[in-house]
Amino acid sequence: MKTFPTEPIVWPDGAAALRAEVRGFLAEHHRHPDPVRRASSWAVPDAAFSRALGEAGYIGMTWPAEYGGHERSALERYIVLEELLAAGAPVGAHWIADRQTGPLLLRYGNEEQRRRWLPGMARGEVYACIGLSEPGAGSDLAAVRTSARREGDDWVINGQKVWTTNAHNAQLMIALVRSEAGSERNAGLSQFLIPMDAPGVTVRPIIDLTGGHDFNEVFLDDVRLPAAALVGVEGDGWKQVTAELSLERSGPERYISSLALLIELIAHAGPDAAEPVRSLIGRAAAQVSTLRLMSATVAARLAAGEDPALAATMVKDLGNSFEQALPHLVQASIEIDTADDTPLAAVLGYLLQVSPSFSLRGGTREILKGIIARGLGLR
Amino acid sequence: MNEQQQMLADMADGLFAELGPKATVAGHWGRIAEAGLTGLLVSDANGGFGGSWADALLVFRLAGYHALALPLVEAVVAARLSGVLDGLGSLAMRCEGVIDNGAFTGTVGGIAWGRDADYVIAAAPDGGAMLLRRGDATVREGRSIAGEPRDAWVVERAACTPIDGIDVAAIGAFVRVAQSAGALDAALALAVAHVNDRKQFGRPLAKFQAVQQSLATLACEAAAVNCAALAAAMALDARDASYAVAAAKTRAGEAIGEATAIAHQVHGAIGFTEEYGLHPLTRRLWCWRSEFGGDGHWASVLGGRIAAAGPARFWPDLTAIST
């Protein structure tokens, strides 16, 4: 049995130059970042930053030039992503469009959808959200009840989505809905592209326990869409969504949320760090280093045309566990006043509060472990 | 894996599976020597295979996978560090003593199969490494908790050859991570087979969600060690591997603690018996976790280095491992 790919990562030619170029870009556009903002990198929307990234050619990097992309390799994109996230750059506005929605439209979308939406995404001006969860369908996604009903050439959508990240910033949503009345479970589902300004779409904020606003409820009341709003094949929604989710499992964002805390801990410890903080830094670095290589290895296998689904799921499970554990390990090791306004106290306080979400978003720990168990031949 | 590596792996897999945890130096070392494995990392010019550390990882991982009870990994590395094929070499984990006029007086300890070795590579008392021939050393025999020989040599004014630029602890740590990567995958394979086979409450254990989730965790830990081992091997081949090795040994130590507990738990009582094949893996893993520096040691080394470099260097130094 081999639990992980044994092929080494072969970085593309020019990787070091690209990495230096991104660091240069960040030095110019991302000065004096606040540590709490850094820790929430891919949840922080910043339209100006997204536009600057788009201008620099760092969004839609692997997409065809005819849709505004830059035809770079998957590993070049990986380098840019990990550099942006490690610096805690505010990539939240365009994050979902770049990672998920753009690739989904390239794979399953029709020509009209691609031409209409992809160039704006690549410019860092068009943002997306994903309509999956519903009040009765969380981990059990096949329980979705939002419906699409044919009326002449149109589709009419009714239902409700929830926990929809970025819906309040996005111009479009890709929603998974039941397009065949009376269908059960993962049959009869389809994906639709819904412009967020379409009549009948209402977005209401859900405020998280820190007072932050990432999540929303999205109500869909008699939202009328043309036939061309269907994404991919009618009835293939489940298959398309499953493929889409594998794109979001193993990226660097799955282990890197607590990196800002580790960096503040190193600053706090000083050059002659004493135990136990010194060993904690070493243990955390060993985890981060390993997770980075696991994540990059999956990216390299994906780029080679393989489907390392099991490895990708393991990266997310391990990554989330690490980024969730670190705030508690730090708190256990140092004396800290959580009311303090030092960078370390601020970022620790923030991560203690948001870290429960790390093993929920993008598939709960329990669901991921179930997927791994299936890959091991246990289910 | 290239074609040559595939052939090497296939050969090692078959041979180690056959020899396994019941092999003895007296009975079976000839098979290893016949296969030419000792020269894996020795240059072609000196009669070896001229392999890389990535090649070594393939072989060491399989030695761990099959709980091979022979000093294969130590012999391969000792031959590489000495540069020539000349008798059976091993590695020492400890060294106490002094070098005076090119002669060493003291004790080198933690030598795997020291009783059978002709020479040993040890950390030198004043830094660097040294090659020590057995000569008239007094051998003090010991055994690890896995039952493998871990001996000490007590020597007086023995000729020793300095070897520059070698960190025996770091190379030893890499070797143990490589073996651990294999042993963890093997423990997982045994556990998966067991829970699919064993029925309780009218169904296979594999159908219980609690068992599934435990084994998913075990798989993740094994995967992490395999990835860390590959990174360390690539770093040894490419440049300064001190960061990658420290990270890998630290990560492996943590994984061994968690993974062996799960492997035993899902096996129930049968995994605790002498006749069943889990303990040759787990008992070795428990030894390897401590050998050539435990995770506490390497975490402190790594943490000290990172702290000294400062927060601004954290990410650039981390990415320099593979870039």
XYZ file of C-alpha atoms in Angstrom:
702
model
C 0.000 0.000 0.000
C 1.181 3.472 -0.892
C -0.573 6.308 0.877
C 0.952 9.155 -1.082
C 2.386 9.779 -4.577
C 6.120 9.091 -4.714
C 6.816 11.251 -7.749
C 8.895 14.282 -6.785
C 7.595 17.744 -7.642
C 9.273 19.095 -10.762
C 8.897 22.870 -10.628
C 8.615 24.622 -13.989
C 11.491 26.543 -15.568
C 11.501 30.077 -14.272
C 9.848 29.115 -10.987
C 12.360 31.039 -8.891
C 11.998 34.137 -11.058
C 8.214 33.965 -10.843
C 8.372 33.596 -7.065
C 10.631 36.648 -6.853
C 8.290 38.558 -9.157
C 5.276 37.805 -6.920
C 7.238 38.841 -3.833
C 8.075 42.081 -5.615
C 4.418 42.604 -6.457
C 3.449 42.037 -2.829
C 6.116 44.432 -1.572
C 4.538 47.095 -3.736
C 0.828 46.381 -3.300
C 0.567 44.788 0.134
C 2.526 46.973 2.517
C 2.130 46.984 6.327
C -0.611 44.387 6.414
C -2.426 44.033 9.709
C -1.826 40.514 11.156
C -5.531 39.801 11.608
C -6.167 40.716 7.972
C -3.261 38.473 7.002
C -4.739 35.573 8.918
C -8.027 35.940 7.065
C -6.383 36.390 3.633
C -8.792 34.539 1.374
C -11.797 35.845 3.289
C -10.832 39.513 2.872
C -12.328 41.172 -0.227
C -10.329 44.077 -1.645
C -11.490 45.164 -5.084
C -8.433 47.337 -5.757
C -6.068 44.512 -4.860
C -7.982 42.032 -7.034
C -7.790 44.458 -9.953
C -4.052 44.921 -9.459
C -3.598 41.148 -9.423
C -5.639 40.874 -12.589
C -3.501 43.517 -14.280
C -0.365 41.646 -13.261
C -1.726 38.481 -14.882
C -2.156 36.552 -11.619
C -5.835 35.622 -12.022
C -7.048 33.046 -14.517
C -3.409 32.158 -14.992
C -4.017 28.772 -16.628
C -7.017 29.806 -18.717
C -6.871 30.218 -22.519
C -5.911 33.691 -23.723
C -9.157 34.011 -25.708
C -11.045 34.166 -22.404
C -8.629 36.598 -20.793
C -6.378 33.921 -19.317
C -2.600 33.737 -19.412
C -1.935 30.125 -20.441
C 0.540 29.526 -17.643
C 1.080 26.094 -16.087
C -0.754 24.797 -13.039
C 2.424 24.851 -10.952
C 3.136 28.452 -11.921
C -0.334 29.250 -10.631
C 0.452 27.270 -7.492
C 3.549 29.390 -6.839
C 1.544 32.597 -7.156
C -1.206 31.297 -4.868
C 1.072 30.128 -2.100
C 3.035 33.376 -2.178
C -0.165 35.444 -1.988
C -1.591 33.367 0.843
C 1.654 33.207 2.791
C 1.788 36.979 2.714
C -1.859 37.099 3.790
C -2.844 39.120 0.735
C -6.547 40.091 0.527
C -7.640 37.751 -2.245
C -11.185 37.095 -0.995
C -13.141 38.979 -3.649
C -12.009 36.979 -6.663
C -10.890 33.809 -4.880
C -13.859 31.580 -5.718
C -14.044 32.832 -9.319
C -10.361 32.066 -9.899
C -10.248 28.738 -8.081
C -13.583 27.227 -8.908
C -16.068 29.067 -11.043
C -13.732 29.955 -13.906
C -12.384 26.393 -14.239
C -15.956 25.055 -13.976
C -17.131 27.280 -16.841
C -14.108 26.280 -18.918
C -14.908 22.637 -18.353
C -18.697 22.566 -18.574
C -19.899 26.049 -19.497
C -21.236 27.052 -22.915
C -19.485 29.525 -25.173
C -21.815 32.371 -24.245
C -21.131 31.874 -20.524
C -17.389 31.790 -21.058
C -17.295 34.919 -23.196
C -19.644 36.778 -20.897
C -17.914 36.044 -17.577
C -14.334 34.782 -17.830
C -12.525 37.914 -19.086
C -13.957 39.980 -16.209
C -12.949 37.302 -13.726
C -9.401 37.310 -15.096
C -9.284 41.112 -14.771
C -10.157 40.713 -11.091
C -13.450 42.570 -11.512
C -16.028 39.781 -11.593
C -16.573 37.712 -8.458
C -18.479 34.515 -7.911
C -20.193 32.503 -5.198
C -21.299 28.898 -5.021
C -24.830 27.875 -4.132
C -24.580 24.445 -2.583
C -25.758 24.214 1.045
C -29.395 24.698 1.928
C -31.219 24.733 5.253
C -31.877 20.981 4.869
C -28.747 20.064 2.906
C -25.353 20.585 4.503
C -22.982 17.632 4.628
C -25.809 15.700 2.975
C -25.625 17.768 -0.174
C -27.781 15.349 -2.198
C -30.753 16.543 -0.137
C -30.964 19.879 -2.024
C -34.554 20.995 -2.706
C -34.149 24.281 -4.575
C -35.901 23.611 -7.871
C -35.617 24.603 -11.507
C -38.852 24.339 -13.454
C -39.154 24.749 -17.228
C -41.455 27.483 -18.505
C -41.319 27.693 -22.268
C -37.655 28.209 -23.146
C -36.872 29.522 -19.686
C -36.025 28.010 -16.325
C -37.646 29.315 -13.140
C -35.690 28.797 -9.944
C -37.211 28.657 -6.462
C -35.598 27.860 -3.133
C -32.980 28.958 -0.652
C -29.221 28.616 -0.325
C -27.334 29.191 2.908
C -23.735 29.611 4.169
C -23.013 31.166 0.780
C -19.595 32.768 1.099
C -19.072 35.964 -0.878
C -22.687 36.204 -2.136
C -22.749 39.854 -1.018
C -19.779 40.711 -3.266
C -20.404 38.395 -6.193
C -21.959 39.187 -9.551
C -22.813 35.560 -10.262
C -23.625 32.336 -8.513
C -23.341 28.781 -9.745
C -26.136 26.931 -7.977
C -26.882 23.240 -7.680
C -30.623 22.742 -8.006
C -33.141 19.987 -8.639
C -34.144 20.269 -12.288
C -36.268 17.129 -12.432
C -39.385 17.251 -10.320
C -39.755 14.235 -8.042
C -36.124 13.119 -8.481
C -34.297 11.754 -5.455
C -30.828 12.194 -4.004
C -28.044 12.855 -6.518
C -30.158 12.178 -9.616
C -32.027 14.954 -11.430
C -29.702 17.766 -10.293
C -28.272 20.473 -12.549
C -26.045 23.523 -12.217
C -27.262 26.970 -13.217
C -25.477 30.268 -13.625
C -27.499 32.918 -11.802
C -26.584 36.616 -12.158
C -26.893 38.049 -8.665
C -28.783 41.074 -10.006
C -31.502 38.889 -11.527
C -35.006 39.744 -10.256
C -35.989 37.442 -7.377
C -32.464 37.031 -5.908
C -32.216 38.327 -2.327
C -29.026 38.184 -0.263
C -29.129 38.462 3.521
C -25.997 38.487 5.678
C -25.184 35.872 8.299
C -22.861 37.426 10.870
C -20.296 35.044 12.360
C -19.320 34.817 16.019
C -16.531 37.396 15.582
C -18.954 39.899 14.042
C -17.526 39.184 10.600
C -19.537 38.840 7.414
C -18.523 36.105 4.964
C -21.670 33.991 4.891
C -25.070 34.789 3.490
C -28.497 33.396 2.941
C -29.585 33.618 -0.687
C -33.289 33.474 -1.450
C -34.337 32.542 -4.969
C -37.953 33.481 -5.658
C -39.239 32.843 -9.172
C -35.848 33.700 -10.642
C -36.345 33.464 -14.399
C -33.307 32.335 -16.416
C -32.856 31.697 -20.130
C -32.132 28.162 -21.353
C -28.479 29.143 -21.790
C -28.113 29.568 -18.013
C -27.797 25.805 -17.617
C -24.147 24.909 -16.929
C -23.068 21.657 -18.531
C -25.533 18.840 -19.002
C -29.025 18.759 -17.535
C -29.113 16.082 -14.840
C -25.306 15.904 -14.520
C -25.130 18.426 -11.684
C -23.925 15.974 -9.073
C -21.064 14.696 -11.209
C -20.023 18.236 -12.121
C -20.121 19.436 -8.507
C -18.076 16.501 -7.276
C -15.361 17.287 -9.797
C -15.509 20.948 -8.763
C -15.107 20.140 -5.086
C -11.910 18.226 -5.753
C -10.472 21.494 -7.115
C -10.987 23.163 -3.774
C -9.604 20.462 -1.507
C -5.866 20.505 -1.660
C -4.802 24.085 -2.302
C -2.425 25.978 -0.022
C -5.392 27.754 1.588
C -6.125 24.490 3.393
C -3.174 24.678 5.745
C -2.026 28.265 5.653
C -4.660 30.138 7.701
C -2.570 29.984 10.880
C 0.704 30.953 9.209
C 0.311 34.570 10.344
C 0.114 33.310 13.939
C 3.266 31.242 13.578
C 5.130 34.236 12.164
C 3.964 36.434 15.064
C 5.033 33.689 17.479
C 8.529 33.696 15.955
C 8.679 37.476 16.357
C 7.451 37.175 19.955
C 9.990 34.463 20.819
C 12.949 36.492 19.558
C 16.204 35.176 18.125
C 17.124 33.241 21.293
C 13.750 31.555 21.704
C 13.453 29.579 24.917
C 11.575 26.329 25.446
C 8.763 25.394 25.165
C 8.089 27.993 22.467
C 11.224 27.076 20.566
C 10.068 23.466 20.122
C 6.555 24.578 19.333
C 7.960 26.689 16.491
C 9.924 23.660 15.285
C 6.919 21.333 15.430
C 4.683 23.825 13.667
C 7.319 24.419 10.988
C 7.647 20.659 10.440
C 3.886 20.471 9.928
C 3.759 23.490 7.623
C 6.716 22.300 5.597
C 5.209 18.840 5.132
C 1.756 20.183 4.318
C 3.185 22.569 1.751
C 4.941 19.720 -0.022
C 1.847 17.511 0.140
C -0.290 20.280 -1.298
C 2.242 21.048 -4.050
C 2.601 17.345 -4.847
C -1.142 17.070 -5.422
C -0.980 20.156 -7.653
C 1.852 18.533 -9.613
C -0.097 15.284 -10.034
C -3.197 17.204 -11.159
C -1.012 19.077 -13.643
C 0.266 15.743 -14.952
C -3.306 14.752 -15.755
C -3.822 12.396 -12.824
C -6.714 12.499 -10.377
C -5.106 12.201 -6.931
C -8.479 12.494 -5.175
C -7.472 10.521 -2.084
C -4.230 12.460 -1.599
C -6.090 15.737 -2.110
C -8.610 14.849 0.578
C -5.821 13.901 2.970
C -4.152 17.277 2.420
C -7.314 19.085 3.408
C -7.952 16.935 6.463
C -4.372 17.243 7.734
C -4.139 20.907 6.786
C -7.340 21.880 8.544
C -6.377 19.894 11.625
C -3.034 21.669 11.822
C -4.302 25.197 11.254
C -7.034 24.536 13.794
C -4.701 23.062 16.418
C -2.014 25.745 16.265
C -3.931 28.546 18.039
C -4.613 26.202 20.965
C -1.008 24.982 21.102
C 0.220 28.577 21.152
C -2.245 29.518 23.868
C -1.131 26.539 25.924
C 2.534 27.542 25.642
C 2.621 31.259 26.318
C 1.045 33.612 28.826
C -1.092 36.037 26.931
C -3.724 38.649 27.670
C -6.405 38.189 25.035
C -7.474 41.812 25.526
C -3.989 43.018 24.606
C -3.497 44.844 21.326
C -0.139 43.299 20.443
C -0.038 41.633 17.015
C 0.387 38.201 18.627
C -2.603 38.601 20.954
C -4.726 40.024 18.152
C -4.032 37.261 15.675
C -4.281 34.544 18.331
C -7.586 35.926 19.559
C -8.926 36.068 16.044
C -7.836 32.535 15.118
C -9.126 30.991 18.341
C -12.541 32.268 17.334
C -12.575 31.475 13.624
C -10.647 28.194 13.654
C -13.728 26.028 14.324
C -14.780 26.883 10.768
C -11.581 25.447 9.271
C -12.803 21.865 9.561
C -16.302 22.784 8.356
C -15.807 24.810 5.159
C -15.264 22.829 1.966
C -16.395 19.560 3.566
C -16.419 18.721 7.257
C -13.715 16.641 8.857
C -16.177 13.761 9.213
C -17.129 13.862 5.535
C -13.461 14.040 4.484
C -12.500 11.098 6.640
C -15.402 9.177 5.147
C -14.051 9.917 1.658
C -10.585 8.766 2.724
C -12.067 5.598 4.222
C -13.799 4.877 0.921
C -10.481 5.352 -0.858
C -8.934 2.818 1.520
C -11.616 0.280 0.596
C -13.525 0.432 3.874
C -16.902 1.547 2.522
C 9.717 6.516 -10.914
C 12.009 5.783 -13.882
C 12.539 2.309 -15.299
C 15.729 1.701 -13.352
C 14.056 2.742 -10.116
C 11.102 0.473 -10.851
C 13.457 -2.489 -11.335
C 15.292 -1.627 -8.139
C 12.035 -1.329 -6.213
C 10.651 -4.594 -7.600
C 13.841 -6.442 -6.706
C 13.995 -5.007 -3.179
C 10.280 -5.582 -2.608
C 10.498 -9.273 -3.466
C 13.710 -9.888 -1.556
C 12.701 -8.028 1.610
C 9.253 -9.631 1.636
C 10.936 -13.018 1.609
C 13.527 -12.196 4.301
C 11.370 -9.993 6.539
C 11.554 -9.714 10.325
C 12.926 -13.234 10.849
C 16.101 -12.709 8.826
C 19.509 -13.060 10.488
C 22.900 -11.736 9.425
C 24.430 -15.211 9.632
C 21.683 -16.811 7.570
C 20.670 -14.132 5.111
C 23.169 -11.293 4.685
C 24.597 -13.150 1.700
C 21.329 -12.547 -0.159
C 21.672 -8.777 0.306
C 25.320 -8.849 -0.747
C 24.507 -10.989 -3.810
C 21.937 -8.454 -4.906
C 24.624 -5.752 -4.756
C 22.449 -3.579 -2.535
C 25.272 -2.492 -0.221
C 26.784 -0.537 -3.099
C 23.534 1.298 -3.852
C 25.022 4.720 -3.049
C 28.664 3.977 -3.907
C 29.912 5.438 -7.179
C 30.142 3.307 -10.326
C 33.896 3.880 -10.361
C 34.191 2.227 -6.938
C 32.080 -0.732 -7.909
C 28.727 0.528 -6.715
C 25.365 1.352 -8.272
C 25.900 5.126 -8.170
C 22.396 5.712 -6.848
C 20.860 8.886 -5.447
C 19.243 9.482 -2.068
C 15.912 9.248 -3.891
C 16.890 5.724 -4.964
C 17.907 4.997 -1.383
C 14.495 6.131 -0.179
C 12.806 3.527 -2.395
C 14.910 0.776 -0.888
C 14.866 1.992 2.731
C 11.101 2.495 2.615
C 10.671 -1.113 1.487
C 13.041 -2.339 4.191
C 10.745 -0.615 6.674
C 7.624 -1.905 4.947
C 8.770 -5.506 5.339
C 10.325 -5.000 8.809
C 13.598 -6.327 7.432
C 15.724 -7.521 10.373
C 19.100 -6.867 8.715
C 21.470 -3.870 8.884
C 20.777 -3.039 5.252
C 20.090 0.676 5.592
C 23.093 1.207 7.851
C 25.385 -0.745 5.512
C 24.229 1.228 2.463
C 24.782 4.575 4.167
C 28.105 3.592 5.746
C 29.398 2.486 2.336
C 28.303 5.785 0.850
C 29.992 7.815 3.583
C 33.217 5.813 3.423
C 33.082 5.944 -0.374
C 34.145 2.361 -0.939
C 32.818 -1.163 -0.625
C 34.988 -2.769 2.029
C 33.272 -5.018 4.542
C 30.073 -4.407 6.498
C 29.642 -0.891 7.801
C 27.171 0.521 10.281
C 26.262 3.853 11.880
C 26.671 4.926 15.488
C 24.072 7.081 17.215
C 26.353 8.198 20.044
C 30.016 8.922 20.578
C 31.938 9.808 23.704
C 35.682 10.125 23.777
C 38.672 12.013 22.431
C 40.793 12.016 19.308
C 44.492 12.358 19.923
C 47.019 12.197 17.094
C 44.504 10.605 14.750
C 43.529 7.909 17.253
C 40.169 7.671 19.019
C 39.747 6.570 22.628
C 36.237 6.190 23.975
C 32.866 4.587 23.280
C 30.701 4.661 20.199
C 27.203 3.450 20.961
C 23.869 2.724 19.393
C 25.458 0.771 16.555
C 22.919 -1.306 14.681
C 24.408 -4.807 14.415
C 27.710 -3.513 15.822
C 28.642 -7.113 16.649
C 28.696 -7.933 12.918
C 30.133 -4.678 11.587
C 33.683 -4.247 10.301
C 33.593 -0.472 10.564
C 31.330 2.238 11.825
C 30.657 5.859 10.904
C 30.161 8.034 13.979
C 29.958 11.700 14.830
C 33.474 12.778 15.787
C 33.952 14.280 19.275
C 35.181 17.576 17.810
C 32.497 17.858 15.120
C 32.249 16.280 11.709
C 32.328 12.534 11.326
C 34.833 9.734 11.531
C 35.284 6.225 10.253
C 36.352 3.756 12.895
C 37.488 0.229 12.089
C 36.562 -2.464 14.523
C 40.117 -3.568 15.255
C 40.305 -4.845 18.803
C 37.251 -2.982 20.053
C 35.409 -4.498 22.987
C 31.819 -5.050 21.837
C 29.073 -4.472 24.384
C 25.952 -6.083 23.052
C 22.519 -4.588 23.483
C 19.086 -4.896 21.938
C 16.462 -2.357 20.975
C 12.884 -2.915 22.101
C 12.273 -4.331 18.620
C 14.870 -7.000 19.385
C 17.450 -5.667 16.945
C 21.141 -5.489 17.914
C 22.181 -2.050 19.132
C 25.746 -2.454 20.312
C 28.579 -0.291 21.622
C 32.278 -0.437 20.830
C 34.762 0.494 23.503
C 38.099 1.343 21.935
C 41.481 2.594 23.015
C 43.785 4.473 20.663
C 42.039 3.106 17.563
C 42.990 4.620 14.211
C 40.143 6.742 12.877
C 39.682 8.525 9.570
C 37.944 11.916 9.610
C 35.130 12.448 7.090
C 34.433 16.081 6.322
C 31.082 17.707 5.789
C 28.970 14.853 7.113
C 26.283 15.153 9.793
C 25.792 11.558 10.925
C 22.749 12.444 13.027
C 21.001 14.105 10.097
C 21.696 11.265 7.696
C 20.681 8.725 10.323
C 17.506 10.683 10.941
C 16.669 10.602 7.230
C 17.224 6.844 7.146
C 14.828 6.290 10.040
C 12.192 8.519 8.437
C 12.488 6.530 5.206
C 12.041 3.226 7.040
C 9.170 4.681 9.064
C 7.390 5.774 5.883
C 7.310 2.166 4.747
C 6.432 0.684 8.116
C 3.502 3.085 8.551
C 2.106 2.162 5.132
C 2.516 -1.517 6.009
C 0.760 -1.082 9.370
C -2.094 0.636 7.544
C -2.307 -2.201 5.003
C -2.514 -4.759 7.818
C -5.142 -2.723 9.626
C -7.282 -2.292 6.500
C -7.115 -6.020 5.750
C -7.970 -6.891 9.341
C -11.030 -4.654 9.664
C -12.397 -5.868 6.327
C -12.019 -9.450 7.479
C -13.003 -9.363 11.134
C -16.722 -9.332 11.898
C -18.422 -8.177 15.086
C -22.092 -7.372 15.661
C -22.771 -9.177 12.394
C -20.690 -6.974 10.095
C -17.064 -6.277 9.237
C -15.346 -3.786 11.543
C -14.672 -1.711 8.404
C -18.356 -0.827 8.255
C -18.270 0.985 11.591
C -17.859 4.711 11.125
C -15.623 5.061 14.182
C -13.225 2.502 12.715
C -13.306 4.188 9.299
C -12.469 7.575 10.774
C -9.588 6.169 12.816
C -8.064 4.498 9.783
C -8.468 7.670 7.732
C -6.366 9.427 10.373
C -3.766 6.663 10.243
C -3.607 6.970 6.444
C -3.100 10.729 6.657
C -0.238 10.342 9.125
C 1.429 7.705 6.947
C 1.010 9.912 3.877
C 2.608 12.873 5.637
C 5.675 10.831 6.563
C 6.023 9.496 3.036
C 5.901 13.021 1.664
C 8.362 14.350 4.263
C 10.749 11.468 3.515
C 10.708 12.258 -0.201
C 11.383 15.928 0.494
C 14.348 15.023 2.683
C 15.749 12.664 0.033
C 15.419 15.309 -2.664
C 17.092 17.861 -0.409
C 19.976 15.478 0.309
C 20.448 15.042 -3.427
C 20.181 18.747 -4.180
C 21.723 20.876 -1.447
C 21.834 21.470 2.287
C 19.226 19.101 3.699
C 19.371 20.185 7.324
C 15.974 21.904 7.311
C 14.169 19.151 5.414
C 15.646 16.403 7.579
C 14.827 18.162 10.850
C 11.260 18.742 9.660
C 10.883 15.176 8.438
C 12.153 13.545 11.650
C 9.955 15.815 13.750
C 6.884 15.091 11.634
C 7.637 11.367 11.577
C 7.908 11.225 15.364
C 4.493 12.775 15.793
C 2.992 10.474 13.166
C 4.460 7.363 14.776
C 2.844 8.180 18.111
C -0.603 8.630 16.630
C -0.482 5.984 13.905
C 0.820 3.059 15.952
C -1.859 3.648 18.585
C -4.576 3.490 15.921
C -3.090 0.454 14.195
C -3.136 -1.477 17.469
C -6.551 -0.210 18.524
C -8.330 -1.371 15.372
C -6.598 -4.753 15.531
C -7.865 -5.516 18.993
C -6.128 -8.272 20.941
C -4.742 -10.155 17.934
C -2.415 -7.246 17.150
C -0.899 -7.647 20.603
C 0.234 -11.213 19.995
C 3.662 -12.487 19.105
C 2.379 -14.531 16.157
C 0.727 -11.623 14.351
C 2.717 -9.378 12.017
C 1.899 -5.973 13.463
C 4.499 -5.809 16.223
C 7.553 -6.174 13.952
C 6.364 -2.889 12.427
C 5.193 -1.002 15.490
C 8.066 -2.020 17.763
C 10.533 -0.865 15.118
C 8.642 2.386 14.696
C 8.858 3.032 18.433
C 12.644 2.530 18.276
C 13.139 4.612 15.174
C 11.219 7.513 16.692
C 14.007 7.928 19.263
C 17.000 6.998 17.140
C 19.273 9.717 15.684
C 17.307 12.301 17.642
C 13.671 12.149 18.677
C 11.039 14.614 17.558
C 11.647 16.746 20.660
C 15.309 17.110 19.764
C 14.737 17.931 16.113
C 11.836 20.271 16.867
C 14.100 22.221 19.190
C 16.897 22.324 16.601
C 14.509 23.471 13.898
C 12.736 25.946 16.150
C 16.045 27.437 17.305
C 17.216 27.892 13.764
C 13.958 29.509 12.669
C 13.880 31.845 15.675
C 17.478 32.889 15.063
C 16.703 33.692 11.435
C 13.701 35.788 12.452
C 10.088 36.037 11.265
C 10.871 37.643 7.904
C 12.938 34.608 6.888
C 10.351 32.008 7.838
C 8.561 31.673 4.512
C 11.598 32.204 2.218
C 13.565 29.530 4.110
C 10.624 27.122 4.126
C 10.057 27.442 0.377
C 13.775 27.027 -0.316
C 13.385 23.304 0.539
C 11.541 22.756 -2.723
C 11.292 25.603 -5.152
